[in-house]
Amino acid sequence: MSTNSIASLSFPAGHCVSKAEFSVGLFINGEYSPSANRETIDVYGPATGKVIARVPAGQASDVDRAVDAAQAAYETVWGERCSGRERGRLLMKLADLFDEHADVLASIESMDNGKPFSMARAIDVPEAAACLRYYGGWADKDHGKVIEVDDSKLAFERHEPIGVVGQIIPWNFPLLMFAWKLGPALACGNTIVIKTAESTPLSACYATQLIAKVFPPGVINVVTGYGDPVGTAIASHMRILKVAFTGSTAIGRSIMAAAARSNLKPVTLELGGKSPNIIFDDADLDQAVSWAAFGIYFNAGQACSAGSRIFVQETIYDEFLERLTRTVKALKVAQPFDSDAFVGPATSKLQFDRISAHIQSGKDEGATVHLGGKRHGTEGYFIEPTVFIDVRPEMRIAREEIFGPVVVIQKFSDDDDIVAKANDTIYGLASAVFSRDISHAFNIAKRLHAGSVWINCYNQLNPQVPFGGYKQSGIGRELGQAAIANYTATKSIHVNLTQANPR
Ligand code: NAI
Ligand code: MG
């Protein structure tokens, strides 16, 4: 690979963008480079299964280089050297550039990840910009307080940046997760070494050319590569002082262990889920059905918050199933650039195989495939929207995160029954309650062990609202003011205001 390798993507005739050409090297200190051993990763478009670009397969020594750059930038141009006001201005400028380049960013995202272009354009890109803008607003607004200790002394808190932080992101919302990580870390004055997912690096690669127009070199360093060695090098790096990860619970565990073994860096983990979506018999059924379908089939089910366990009160089970069936049959599974596509392909061959194995396990364990259950078409990694019924709680499909367009539907009788069933999981990321009785819904919401509860809606994520998991769905919260705390070191400064002797 040359030092300035170019990705060249061509989009279907008639699409709003015909072509995208951009550098795809490791982005370290504002410059593009190949990996230390010049190895590359083939990047696939999951709608066709064909290679669409190659990016460097970063190595541990590349992470070292990125940390050097981040540290130098922290000491010279960022951190305490750059005012909150200026950091905020730059974050908002990057947000504006994301908006200006929304068509091309969404097109790249759609081709690399497989999600419908219409979704990437309506959700991923504008939400990424909104997140950067939101944290731009925070950059000059996070202050410590003054504590009057006694009549002769006071103490005050300084909210300082941590320094060089490491971030590892997944492939389901590549640009949005990039923004969720960048926003709070930069607002607080940290510099960044971030690893993109090996199957979906391209939108962040494109974004580096926008970053280069706004941020000083070294503030944001993007290392493409595999989990091992790039992710492992970040998690165990002695000069990376905090790590944030989004991905599987298994890898989250190994990141926490690596952090513990190395320099005890604090971790935030945003992990898997098996979120319950609870439909009471007094729900507005049309509303419940459409949100339930959106809750599981949005992003082809590849969302940590996916409403993958639907629980229906037994008195309305038949009617709910009939209406859901109609809705699911109407969902359009199609090529990402088709304007009415709703369900795109699984993001990779690996993910397609994992989802297919889960569907097979459901069949083997005796559940009934009510809808779907098969590959869609012959090209790419499409899977039909799938509904399992006759599901027992101990089945794998009822317990394990599938991360695909597959939902299991179960019945419940009353409040105690549903609270027990909903909470019977190692996860606790999200949940939803559908009922016209808002005080009843609120009482159930209080009893659910989950970081988010949606009442009469699903998958609502806003930059200003904290998001994260109970139990094995994670540690810490992203978004909102909560994420500011993740990237802040609090220093307490004590001041003696008198000539008094020690006491
Ligand atoms: P993963 O957890 O392996 O990948 C997520 C990120 O971690 C990627 O950037 C990957 O390169 C990196 N990584 C992999 N091994 C690492 C290591 N040892 N040290 C540091 N970083 C490492 O997830 P994968 O294999 O892509 O998907 C497996 C399952 O994880 C999915 O089926 C799904 O259930 C869950 N998942 C959850 C996500 C979420 O949003 N919470 C996102 C992606 C996957
Ligand atoms: Mg890809």
Coordinates of C-alpha atoms and ligand atoms in Angstrom, one line a residue, residues 43-46 52 111-113 199-201 347, ligand 2:
V43 CA -13.5 -4.2 3.3
Y44 CA -16.7 -5.8 2.0
G45 CA -20.1 -4.4 0.9
P46 CA -22.6 -6.8 2.6
I52 CA -15.2 -2.4 -2.0
M111 CA -22.4 0.7 1.1
D112 CA -20.0 -0.5 3.9
N113 CA -22.5 -1.4 6.6
S199 CA -15.8 -4.6 8.7
T200 CA -16.9 -0.9 8.6
P201 CA -14.0 1.5 8.7
T347 CA -23.2 -6.4 8.0
Ligands
MG2 MG -18.2 -3.5 5.3

